[in-house]
mmCIF file of C-alpha atoms in Angstrom:
data_model
loop_
_atom_site.group_PDB
_atom_site.id
_atom_site.type_symbol
_atom_site.label_atom_id
_atom_site.label_comp_id
_atom_site.label_asym_id
_atom_site.label_seq_id
_atom_site.Cartn_x
_atom_site.Cartn_y
_atom_site.Cartn_z
ATOM 1 C CA UNK A 1 -13.076 5.851 -16.824
ATOM 2 C CA UNK A 2 -16.467 7.465 -16.660
ATOM 3 C CA UNK A 3 -18.264 8.921 -13.683
ATOM 4 C CA UNK A 4 -21.729 10.290 -13.173
ATOM 5 C CA UNK A 5 -23.688 11.389 -10.170
ATOM 6 C CA UNK A 6 -27.212 12.055 -9.052
ATOM 7 C CA UNK A 7 -28.524 13.668 -5.901
ATOM 8 C CA UNK A 8 -31.196 12.103 -3.719
ATOM 9 C CA UNK A 9 -32.040 14.694 -1.066
ATOM 10 C CA UNK A 10 -29.044 14.909 1.260
ATOM 11 C CA UNK A 11 -27.200 12.078 -0.445
ATOM 12 C CA UNK A 12 -25.244 12.087 -3.692
ATOM 13 C CA UNK A 13 -24.659 8.803 -5.507
ATOM 14 C CA UNK A 14 -21.438 8.808 -7.508
ATOM 15 C CA UNK A 15 -20.978 5.964 -9.997
ATOM 16 C CA UNK A 16 -17.481 5.239 -11.316
ATOM 17 C CA UNK A 17 -16.959 2.811 -14.210
ATOM 18 C CA UNK A 18 -13.945 1.601 -16.193
ATOM 19 C CA UNK A 19 -10.432 2.060 -14.836
ATOM 20 C CA UNK A 20 -9.638 4.352 -11.915
ATOM 21 C CA UNK A 21 -5.863 4.692 -12.092
ATOM 22 C CA UNK A 22 -3.149 7.320 -12.176
ATOM 23 C CA UNK A 23 -4.168 8.565 -15.620
ATOM 24 C CA UNK A 24 -7.854 8.945 -14.732
ATOM 25 C CA UNK A 25 -8.079 9.976 -11.067
ATOM 26 C CA UNK A 26 -7.836 13.776 -11.608
ATOM 27 C CA UNK A 27 -11.507 14.429 -12.528
ATOM 28 C CA UNK A 28 -12.773 12.195 -9.705
ATOM 29 C CA UNK A 29 -10.420 13.888 -7.241
ATOM 30 C CA UNK A 30 -11.677 17.327 -8.394
ATOM 31 C CA UNK A 31 -15.285 16.178 -8.056
ATOM 32 C CA UNK A 32 -14.689 14.942 -4.499
ATOM 33 C CA UNK A 33 -12.897 18.157 -3.524
ATOM 34 C CA UNK A 34 -15.598 20.408 -4.933
ATOM 35 C CA UNK A 35 -18.498 18.411 -3.465
ATOM 36 C CA UNK A 36 -17.106 17.644 0.004
ATOM 37 C CA UNK A 37 -18.022 21.072 1.325
ATOM 38 C CA UNK A 38 -21.288 21.346 -0.592
ATOM 39 C CA UNK A 39 -24.863 21.015 0.643
ATOM 40 C CA UNK A 40 -24.922 17.283 0.083
ATOM 41 C CA UNK A 41 -22.444 16.113 2.693
ATOM 42 C CA UNK A 42 -22.928 12.409 2.215
ATOM 43 C CA UNK A 43 -21.860 10.448 -0.822
ATOM 44 C CA UNK A 44 -22.408 6.832 -1.818
ATOM 45 C CA UNK A 45 -19.782 5.684 -4.338
ATOM 46 C CA UNK A 46 -21.103 2.908 -6.547
ATOM 47 C CA UNK A 47 -18.229 0.862 -7.989
ATOM 48 C CA UNK A 48 -20.311 -1.751 -9.791
ATOM 49 C CA UNK A 49 -18.818 -0.959 -13.203
ATOM 50 C CA UNK A 50 -15.233 -0.497 -12.017
ATOM 51 C CA UNK A 51 -12.896 -2.829 -13.900
ATOM 52 C CA UNK A 52 -9.510 -1.732 -12.573
ATOM 53 C CA UNK A 53 -8.259 0.157 -9.537
ATOM 54 C CA UNK A 54 -4.606 0.917 -8.788
ATOM 55 C CA UNK A 55 -2.964 2.537 -5.770
ATOM 56 C CA UNK A 56 -3.632 6.038 -7.157
ATOM 57 C CA UNK A 57 -7.313 5.156 -7.483
ATOM 58 C CA UNK A 58 -7.359 3.774 -3.941
ATOM 59 C CA UNK A 59 -5.671 6.955 -2.785
ATOM 60 C CA UNK A 60 -8.382 9.056 -4.446
ATOM 61 C CA UNK A 61 -11.127 7.131 -2.638
ATOM 62 C CA UNK A 62 -9.267 7.458 0.684
ATOM 63 C CA UNK A 63 -8.866 11.149 0.005
ATOM 64 C CA UNK A 64 -12.630 11.412 -0.621
ATOM 65 C CA UNK A 65 -13.341 9.623 2.640
ATOM 66 C CA UNK A 66 -11.149 12.083 4.536
ATOM 67 C CA UNK A 67 -12.561 15.144 2.744
ATOM 68 C CA UNK A 68 -16.202 14.232 3.406
ATOM 69 C CA UNK A 69 -15.505 13.296 7.024
ATOM 70 C CA UNK A 70 -13.650 16.561 7.566
ATOM 71 C CA UNK A 71 -16.668 18.431 6.147
ATOM 72 C CA UNK A 72 -18.919 16.768 8.729
ATOM 73 C CA UNK A 73 -20.392 14.239 6.308
ATOM 74 C CA UNK A 74 -19.444 10.789 5.123
ATOM 75 C CA UNK A 75 -18.513 8.604 2.180
ATOM 76 C CA UNK A 76 -19.363 4.940 1.766
ATOM 77 C CA UNK A 77 -18.903 2.407 -1.007
ATOM 78 C CA UNK A 78 -21.216 -0.117 -2.592
ATOM 79 C CA UNK A 79 -21.406 -2.859 -5.230
ATOM 80 C CA UNK A 80 -17.688 -3.732 -5.296
ATOM 81 C CA UNK A 81 -16.791 -6.236 -8.030
ATOM 82 C CA UNK A 82 -14.873 -9.238 -6.718
ATOM 83 C CA UNK A 83 -11.419 -8.047 -7.863
ATOM 84 C CA UNK A 84 -11.948 -4.614 -6.332
ATOM 85 C CA UNK A 85 -13.226 -6.129 -3.064
ATOM 86 C CA UNK A 86 -10.053 -8.243 -2.851
ATOM 87 C CA UNK A 87 -7.897 -5.114 -3.195
ATOM 88 C CA UNK A 88 -9.705 -3.522 -0.267
ATOM 89 C CA UNK A 89 -9.260 -6.685 1.793
ATOM 90 C CA UNK A 90 -5.558 -7.002 0.963
ATOM 91 C CA UNK A 91 -4.846 -3.446 2.085
ATOM 92 C CA UNK A 92 -7.342 -3.754 4.960
ATOM 93 C CA UNK A 93 -8.933 -0.557 3.698
ATOM 94 C CA UNK A 94 -12.180 -2.500 4.083
ATOM 95 C CA UNK A 95 -11.799 -1.598 7.775
ATOM 96 C CA UNK A 96 -11.666 2.109 6.967
ATOM 97 C CA UNK A 97 -14.660 2.298 4.617
ATOM 98 C CA UNK A 98 -18.261 1.339 5.169
ATOM 99 C CA UNK A 99 -18.935 -1.062 2.296
ATOM 100 C CA UNK A 100 -22.408 -2.248 1.253
ATOM 101 C CA UNK A 101 -23.433 -4.982 -1.163
ATOM 102 C CA UNK A 102 -26.129 -2.889 -2.857
ATOM 103 C CA UNK A 103 -26.772 0.770 -3.574
ATOM 104 C CA UNK A 104 -30.121 0.586 -1.747
ATOM 105 C CA UNK A 105 -28.435 -0.752 1.399
ATOM 106 C CA UNK A 106 -25.843 2.050 1.240
ATOM 107 C CA UNK A 107 -28.495 4.732 0.784
ATOM 108 C CA UNK A 108 -30.685 3.367 3.599
ATOM 109 C CA UNK A 109 -27.749 3.219 5.996
ATOM 110 C CA UNK A 110 -26.694 6.749 5.067
ATOM 111 C CA UNK A 111 -30.267 8.018 5.570
ATOM 112 C CA UNK A 112 -30.320 6.470 9.044
ATOM 113 C CA UNK A 113 -27.027 8.138 9.808
ATOM 114 C CA UNK A 114 -28.335 11.526 8.663
ATOM 115 C CA UNK A 115 -31.445 11.020 10.847
ATOM 116 C CA UNK A 116 -29.220 10.284 13.844
ATOM 117 C CA UNK A 117 -27.225 13.439 13.109
ATOM 118 C CA UNK A 118 -30.487 15.405 12.872
ATOM 119 C CA UNK A 119 -31.655 13.957 16.203
ATOM 120 C CA UNK A 120 -28.439 15.119 17.806
ATOM 121 C CA UNK A 121 -28.813 18.569 16.237
ATOM 122 C CA UNK A 122 -25.680 18.040 14.167
ATOM 123 C CA UNK A 123 -27.155 18.827 10.780
ATOM 124 C CA UNK A 124 -27.431 22.231 9.234
ATOM 125 C CA UNK B 1 11.310 29.317 -21.738
ATOM 126 C CA UNK B 2 10.583 27.025 -24.701
ATOM 127 C CA UNK B 3 8.759 23.746 -24.244
ATOM 128 C CA UNK B 4 11.866 21.707 -25.032
ATOM 129 C CA UNK B 5 13.928 23.756 -22.557
ATOM 130 C CA UNK B 6 11.233 23.248 -19.921
ATOM 131 C CA UNK B 7 11.163 19.521 -20.649
ATOM 132 C CA UNK B 8 14.950 19.328 -20.399
ATOM 133 C CA UNK B 9 14.897 21.119 -17.083
ATOM 134 C CA UNK B 10 12.222 18.764 -15.755
ATOM 135 C CA UNK B 11 14.280 15.763 -16.840
ATOM 136 C CA UNK B 12 17.275 17.190 -15.002
ATOM 137 C CA UNK B 13 15.146 17.734 -11.893
ATOM 138 C CA UNK B 14 13.926 14.122 -12.030
ATOM 139 C CA UNK B 15 17.496 12.865 -12.423
ATOM 140 C CA UNK B 16 18.559 14.893 -9.386
ATOM 141 C CA UNK B 17 15.571 13.628 -7.393
ATOM 142 C CA UNK B 18 16.463 10.084 -8.425
ATOM 143 C CA UNK B 19 19.992 10.576 -7.075
ATOM 144 C CA UNK B 20 18.650 11.975 -3.803
ATOM 145 C CA UNK B 21 16.198 9.094 -3.393
ATOM 146 C CA UNK B 22 18.859 6.560 -4.336
ATOM 147 C CA UNK B 23 21.082 8.096 -1.667
ATOM 148 C CA UNK B 24 18.415 7.585 0.973
ATOM 149 C CA UNK B 25 17.820 3.904 0.238
ATOM 150 C CA UNK B 26 20.327 1.244 1.333
ATOM 151 C CA UNK B 27 23.104 0.747 -1.231
ATOM 152 C CA UNK B 28 23.087 -2.978 -0.628
ATOM 153 C CA UNK B 29 21.303 -5.298 1.772
ATOM 154 C CA UNK B 30 23.238 -5.957 4.981
ATOM 155 C CA UNK B 31 25.174 -9.124 5.559
ATOM 156 C CA UNK B 32 23.885 -10.655 8.791
ATOM 157 C CA UNK B 33 24.124 -14.085 10.416
ATOM 158 C CA UNK B 34 21.347 -16.494 9.479
ATOM 159 C CA UNK B 35 19.826 -14.472 6.637
ATOM 160 C CA UNK B 36 20.477 -14.072 2.908
ATOM 161 C CA UNK B 37 18.894 -10.838 1.648
ATOM 162 C CA UNK B 38 18.417 -9.607 -1.934
ATOM 163 C CA UNK B 39 16.563 -6.516 -3.159
ATOM 164 C CA UNK B 40 15.751 -4.766 -6.415
ATOM 165 C CA UNK B 41 13.931 -1.480 -6.937
ATOM 166 C CA UNK B 42 12.744 -0.054 -10.279
ATOM 167 C CA UNK B 43 10.734 3.143 -9.903
ATOM 168 C CA UNK B 44 8.654 3.671 -13.046
ATOM 169 C CA UNK B 45 9.336 7.405 -13.237
ATOM 170 C CA UNK B 46 12.883 7.283 -11.879
ATOM 171 C CA UNK B 47 11.582 8.140 -8.427
ATOM 172 C CA UNK B 48 8.618 6.702 -6.552
ATOM 173 C CA UNK B 49 6.883 5.792 -3.337
ATOM 174 C CA UNK B 50 8.389 2.347 -2.727
ATOM 175 C CA UNK B 51 11.058 2.176 -0.051
ATOM 176 C CA UNK B 52 12.936 -0.264 2.125
ATOM 177 C CA UNK B 53 15.288 0.024 5.024
ATOM 178 C CA UNK B 54 17.458 -2.178 7.213
ATOM 179 C CA UNK B 55 18.353 -1.040 10.702
ATOM 180 C CA UNK B 56 20.853 -2.985 12.766
ATOM 181 C CA UNK B 57 20.008 -3.858 16.354
ATOM 182 C CA UNK B 58 23.708 -4.276 17.097
ATOM 183 C CA UNK B 59 24.782 -7.855 17.701
ATOM 184 C CA UNK B 60 21.294 -9.002 18.569
ATOM 185 C CA UNK B 61 19.225 -8.583 15.441
ATOM 186 C CA UNK B 62 17.985 -6.681 12.436
ATOM 187 C CA UNK B 63 14.883 -4.611 11.799
ATOM 188 C CA UNK B 64 13.668 -4.327 8.212
ATOM 189 C CA UNK B 65 10.925 -2.277 6.634
ATOM 190 C CA UNK B 66 9.267 -2.330 3.220
ATOM 191 C CA UNK B 67 6.803 0.436 2.445
ATOM 192 C CA UNK B 68 4.755 1.803 -0.404
ATOM 193 C CA UNK B 69 3.369 5.321 -0.419
ATOM 194 C CA UNK B 70 0.301 5.324 -2.638
ATOM 195 C CA UNK B 71 0.535 7.216 -5.880
ATOM 196 C CA UNK B 72 3.557 7.486 -8.113
ATOM 197 C CA UNK B 73 6.447 9.671 -9.197
ATOM 198 C CA UNK B 74 7.651 12.819 -7.478
ATOM 199 C CA UNK B 75 4.654 13.340 -5.189
ATOM 200 C CA UNK B 76 4.899 9.781 -3.804
ATOM 201 C CA UNK B 77 8.686 10.167 -3.500
ATOM 202 C CA UNK B 78 8.350 13.350 -1.428
ATOM 203 C CA UNK B 79 5.998 11.656 1.056
ATOM 204 C CA UNK B 80 8.143 8.519 1.041
ATOM 205 C CA UNK B 81 11.221 10.414 2.300
ATOM 206 C CA UNK B 82 9.204 11.680 5.262
ATOM 207 C CA UNK B 83 7.625 8.293 6.091
ATOM 208 C CA UNK B 84 10.938 6.464 5.810
ATOM 209 C CA UNK B 85 12.675 8.954 8.098
ATOM 210 C CA UNK B 86 9.995 8.853 10.799
ATOM 211 C CA UNK B 87 10.002 5.042 10.823
ATOM 212 C CA UNK B 88 13.806 4.926 10.994
ATOM 213 C CA UNK B 89 13.848 7.468 13.810
ATOM 214 C CA UNK B 90 11.277 5.556 15.875
ATOM 215 C CA UNK B 91 13.041 2.212 15.322
ATOM 216 C CA UNK B 92 16.359 3.737 16.394
ATOM 217 C CA UNK B 93 14.918 5.566 19.402
ATOM 218 C CA UNK B 94 12.908 2.605 20.688
ATOM 219 C CA UNK B 95 15.189 -0.414 20.240
ATOM 220 C CA UNK B 96 13.169 -2.597 22.606
ATOM 221 C CA UNK B 97 9.722 -1.973 21.206
ATOM 222 C CA UNK B 98 7.852 -4.476 19.064
ATOM 223 C CA UNK B 99 6.904 -3.761 15.433
ATOM 224 C CA UNK B 100 3.342 -3.008 16.490
ATOM 225 C CA UNK B 101 4.476 -0.457 19.069
ATOM 226 C CA UNK B 102 6.765 1.121 16.469
ATOM 227 C CA UNK B 103 3.919 1.386 13.957
ATOM 228 C CA UNK B 104 1.703 2.907 16.633
ATOM 229 C CA UNK B 105 4.305 5.635 17.310
ATOM 230 C CA UNK B 106 4.852 6.253 13.589
ATOM 231 C CA UNK B 107 1.150 6.458 12.920
ATOM 232 C CA UNK B 108 0.710 9.191 15.495
ATOM 233 C CA UNK B 109 3.663 11.157 14.095
ATOM 234 C CA UNK B 110 2.586 10.803 10.470
ATOM 235 C CA UNK B 111 -1.195 11.001 10.526
ATOM 236 C CA UNK B 112 -1.533 14.764 10.185
ATOM 237 C CA UNK B 113 0.867 15.039 7.250
ATOM 238 C CA UNK B 114 -0.637 12.009 5.508
ATOM 239 C CA UNK B 115 -4.108 13.499 6.062
ATOM 240 C CA UNK B 116 -3.033 16.859 4.647
ATOM 241 C CA UNK B 117 -1.487 15.268 1.593
ATOM 242 C CA UNK B 118 -4.480 12.919 1.143
ATOM 243 C CA UNK B 119 -2.229 9.902 0.974
ATOM 244 C CA UNK B 120 -1.414 6.728 2.875
ATOM 245 C CA UNK B 121 1.450 4.252 3.179
ATOM 246 C CA UNK B 122 1.390 0.463 3.399
ATOM 247 C CA UNK B 123 4.142 -0.919 5.639
ATOM 248 C CA UNK B 124 5.626 -4.329 6.396
ATOM 249 C CA UNK B 125 7.961 -4.079 9.390
ATOM 250 C CA UNK B 126 9.787 -6.983 11.031
ATOM 251 C CA UNK B 127 12.310 -7.453 13.826
ATOM 252 C CA UNK B 128 14.523 -10.505 13.563
ATOM 253 C CA UNK B 129 16.475 -11.807 16.549
ATOM 254 C CA UNK B 130 19.668 -13.693 15.690
ATOM 255 C CA UNK B 131 19.795 -15.817 18.871
ATOM 256 C CA UNK B 132 16.516 -17.698 18.483
ATOM 257 C CA UNK B 133 15.556 -16.781 14.874
ATOM 258 C CA UNK B 134 12.403 -15.148 16.171
ATOM 259 C CA UNK B 135 10.832 -12.879 13.543
ATOM 260 C CA UNK B 136 8.138 -10.561 14.880
ATOM 261 C CA UNK B 137 6.286 -8.578 12.251
ATOM 262 C CA UNK B 138 3.410 -6.255 11.594
ATOM 263 C CA UNK B 139 1.717 -5.852 8.244
ATOM 264 C CA UNK B 140 -0.140 -2.566 7.810
ATOM 265 C CA UNK B 141 -2.013 -2.996 4.538
ATOM 266 C CA UNK B 142 0.989 -4.256 2.578
ATOM 267 C CA UNK B 143 0.959 -6.903 -0.154
ATOM 268 C CA UNK B 144 2.274 -9.132 -1.435
ATOM 269 C CA UNK B 145 4.188 -10.683 1.470
ATOM 270 C CA UNK B 146 4.781 -14.400 0.905
ATOM 271 C CA UNK B 147 6.189 -16.801 3.480
ATOM 272 C CA UNK B 148 7.414 -20.212 2.412
ATOM 273 C CA UNK B 149 8.709 -22.499 5.199
ATOM 274 C CA UNK B 150 11.267 -25.129 4.228
ATOM 275 C CA UNK B 151 9.388 -27.734 2.155
ATOM 276 C CA UNK B 152 6.407 -25.406 1.657
ATOM 277 C CA UNK B 153 3.637 -24.665 1.132
ATOM 278 C CA UNK B 154 4.045 -20.948 0.493
ATOM 279 C CA UNK B 155 1.307 -18.607 1.642
ATOM 280 C CA UNK B 156 0.459 -14.931 1.793
ATOM 281 C CA UNK B 157 1.014 -13.184 5.110
ATOM 282 C CA UNK B 158 -2.129 -11.074 5.102
ATOM 283 C CA UNK B 159 -2.300 -7.525 6.371
ATOM 284 C CA UNK B 160 -3.530 -7.185 9.927
ATOM 285 C CA UNK B 161 -4.484 -3.532 9.880
ATOM 286 C CA UNK B 162 -5.021 -0.505 7.680
ATOM 287 C CA UNK B 163 -2.127 1.406 6.113
ATOM 288 C CA UNK B 164 -0.632 4.390 7.944
ATOM 289 C CA UNK B 165 -2.541 7.602 7.376
ATOM 290 C CA UNK B 166 -6.044 6.236 7.896
ATOM 291 C CA UNK B 167 -6.422 6.082 11.675
ATOM 292 C CA UNK B 168 -4.323 7.527 14.473
ATOM 293 C CA UNK B 169 -4.011 4.081 16.020
ATOM 294 C CA UNK B 170 -4.340 1.229 13.527
ATOM 295 C CA UNK B 171 -5.968 -1.862 15.036
ATOM 296 C CA UNK B 172 -3.406 -4.621 15.243
ATOM 297 C CA UNK B 173 -1.132 -6.809 17.315
ATOM 298 C CA UNK B 174 2.226 -8.339 16.445
ATOM 299 C CA UNK B 175 2.520 -11.638 14.603
ATOM 300 C CA UNK B 176 5.597 -13.814 14.793
ATOM 301 C CA UNK B 177 7.275 -16.859 13.305
ATOM 302 C CA UNK B 178 10.529 -18.746 13.800
ATOM 303 C CA UNK B 179 12.526 -18.159 10.628
ATOM 304 C CA UNK B 180 14.481 -21.380 10.092
ATOM 305 C CA UNK B 181 17.252 -22.197 7.599
ATOM 306 C CA UNK B 182 15.595 -22.757 4.195
ATOM 307 C CA UNK B 183 12.566 -20.600 5.013
ATOM 308 C CA UNK B 184 11.814 -17.814 2.544
ATOM 309 C CA UNK B 185 10.144 -14.434 2.812
ATOM 310 C CA UNK B 186 9.231 -12.568 -0.396
ATOM 311 C CA UNK B 187 8.110 -8.968 -0.057
ATOM 312 C CA UNK B 188 6.945 -7.027 -3.092
ATOM 313 C CA UNK B 189 4.781 -4.008 -3.775
ATOM 314 C CA UNK B 190 1.607 -3.657 -5.806
ATOM 315 C CA UNK B 191 3.611 -2.855 -8.941
ATOM 316 C CA UNK B 192 4.988 -6.399 -8.858
ATOM 317 C CA UNK B 193 1.482 -7.831 -8.496
ATOM 318 C CA UNK B 194 0.277 -5.722 -11.444
ATOM 319 C CA UNK B 195 3.152 -6.922 -13.592
ATOM 320 C CA UNK B 196 2.143 -10.531 -12.876
ATOM 321 C CA UNK B 197 -1.468 -9.809 -13.800
ATOM 322 C CA UNK B 198 -2.715 -6.241 -14.206
ATOM 323 C CA UNK B 199 -6.396 -7.103 -13.846
ATOM 324 C CA UNK B 200 -6.652 -10.095 -11.530
ATOM 325 C CA UNK B 201 -4.849 -9.790 -8.211
ATOM 326 C CA UNK B 202 -5.810 -13.345 -7.173
ATOM 327 C CA UNK B 203 -4.218 -14.874 -10.277
ATOM 328 C CA UNK B 204 -1.144 -12.670 -9.784
ATOM 329 C CA UNK B 205 -0.707 -13.817 -6.195
ATOM 330 C CA UNK B 206 -1.267 -17.479 -7.074
ATOM 331 C CA UNK B 207 1.479 -17.236 -9.704
ATOM 332 C CA UNK B 208 3.847 -15.491 -7.284
ATOM 333 C CA UNK B 209 3.179 -18.139 -4.637
ATOM 334 C CA UNK B 210 3.709 -20.960 -7.154
ATOM 335 C CA UNK B 211 7.042 -19.514 -8.367
ATOM 336 C CA UNK B 212 8.172 -18.921 -4.779
ATOM 337 C CA UNK B 213 7.505 -22.575 -3.926
ATOM 338 C CA UNK B 214 9.131 -23.810 -7.121
ATOM 339 C CA UNK B 215 12.391 -21.915 -6.563
ATOM 340 C CA UNK B 216 12.429 -21.813 -2.750
ATOM 341 C CA UNK B 217 15.555 -23.980 -2.615
ATOM 342 C CA UNK B 218 17.583 -21.317 -4.523
ATOM 343 C CA UNK B 219 19.595 -18.553 -2.906
ATOM 344 C CA UNK B 220 17.810 -15.250 -2.219
ATOM 345 C CA UNK B 221 19.371 -13.698 -5.341
ATOM 346 C CA UNK B 222 18.508 -16.600 -7.637
ATOM 347 C CA UNK B 223 14.975 -16.814 -6.282
ATOM 348 C CA UNK B 224 14.590 -13.067 -6.934
ATOM 349 C CA UNK B 225 15.821 -13.515 -10.516
ATOM 350 C CA UNK B 226 13.356 -16.362 -11.054
ATOM 351 C CA UNK B 227 10.496 -14.262 -9.696
ATOM 352 C CA UNK B 228 11.345 -11.416 -12.084
ATOM 353 C CA UNK B 229 11.762 -13.702 -15.102
ATOM 354 C CA UNK B 230 8.028 -14.166 -15.886
ATOM 355 C CA UNK B 231 7.403 -10.403 -15.995
ATOM 356 C CA UNK B 232 10.306 -9.477 -18.255
ATOM 357 C CA UNK B 233 8.088 -10.072 -21.297
ATOM 358 C CA UNK B 234 5.439 -7.864 -19.753
ATOM 359 C CA UNK B 235 7.963 -5.136 -19.105
ATOM 360 C CA UNK B 236 9.141 -5.267 -22.711
ATOM 361 C CA UNK B 237 5.635 -5.370 -24.162
ATOM 362 C CA UNK B 238 4.170 -2.539 -22.097
ATOM 363 C CA UNK B 239 5.364 0.576 -20.386
ATOM 364 C CA UNK B 240 5.323 -0.550 -16.766
ATOM 365 C CA UNK B 241 2.431 1.054 -14.956
ATOM 366 C CA UNK B 242 3.890 1.105 -11.482
ATOM 367 C CA UNK B 243 7.056 1.025 -9.432
ATOM 368 C CA UNK B 244 8.418 -2.453 -8.959
ATOM 369 C CA UNK B 245 10.174 -3.489 -5.797
ATOM 370 C CA UNK B 246 11.154 -6.940 -4.623
ATOM 371 C CA UNK B 247 12.942 -8.137 -1.496
ATOM 372 C CA UNK B 248 13.795 -11.799 -0.916
ATOM 373 C CA UNK B 249 14.993 -12.989 2.490
ATOM 374 C CA UNK B 250 16.159 -16.535 3.034
ATOM 375 C CA UNK B 251 17.080 -18.335 6.230
ATOM 376 C CA UNK B 252 20.628 -19.714 5.947
#
């Protein structure tokens, strides 16, 4: 498993590739915990290169969703390979996450959301 | 303390935890009119997040639950004991409520703890009525659940809502079927799916469905044995990556 991230203004894009399972979730979990309360409150998780996801990996993503929501931000997913998309559908976790077909679509939607927050005076 | 002493102590702790967890799960499936039930449970680390429970509704029926707390080992086992107990308590306290209403209660009770532990639990819960063979169920994110009516074809019973621990009130209603003699219900957990194919969940489910159809005329026990047969090679070749649980219920 490999992960890397880049920051685009208020949004961080986190890319995870390889296998996200029990033996590899710890660094991703630490990243999510340390970034949830940071300046960039919104994260787009790009799973395009993810080959394998088990229940521990799913749990880590759910945990990230909860952490970012609790910090007043959000976490969405994009570019799910077919096998990963099926896992989300089987567990109906596709109802819990916002899932986008492309990274651009995820970023645009998140930007709109941040603008709405700003309009309501909910940002920093 | 030396490393080997520490390791020995940890092994002892796991053995004790295994005994405690084993004590919480049913020793054997109940014997009830109209159903043949068979279960097997093999936690990868001795203890795990898979659980099952059978609660009698007196002379009128049986409620059964299969659940899987995400994650593995001791941490999943700790959460599992809490989830199992809350579900059992709600089922016992609300004997007339439907599976969906039970899940709704449980979700409210469990959400905060599941949030705080950053975990979730998939649940399949069904109430079976002896008199008319009515089986009402709710599937909160659980798979695989395979239903094969007498003569087939077998099919997955898909989840209708998210697992517990995501929303306070998962969005779902009850589903139901009349469970006739010869009908089969196979309930596994994701460890079983992974053992059938670790990388392709669709292929794994197709194989499970095909084997269920092929051996649907067998007893619950024999069907269970047949379903485990294809993955014995896998278990020998690799260290199993997940807990494996299987429950087979057959209309008799």
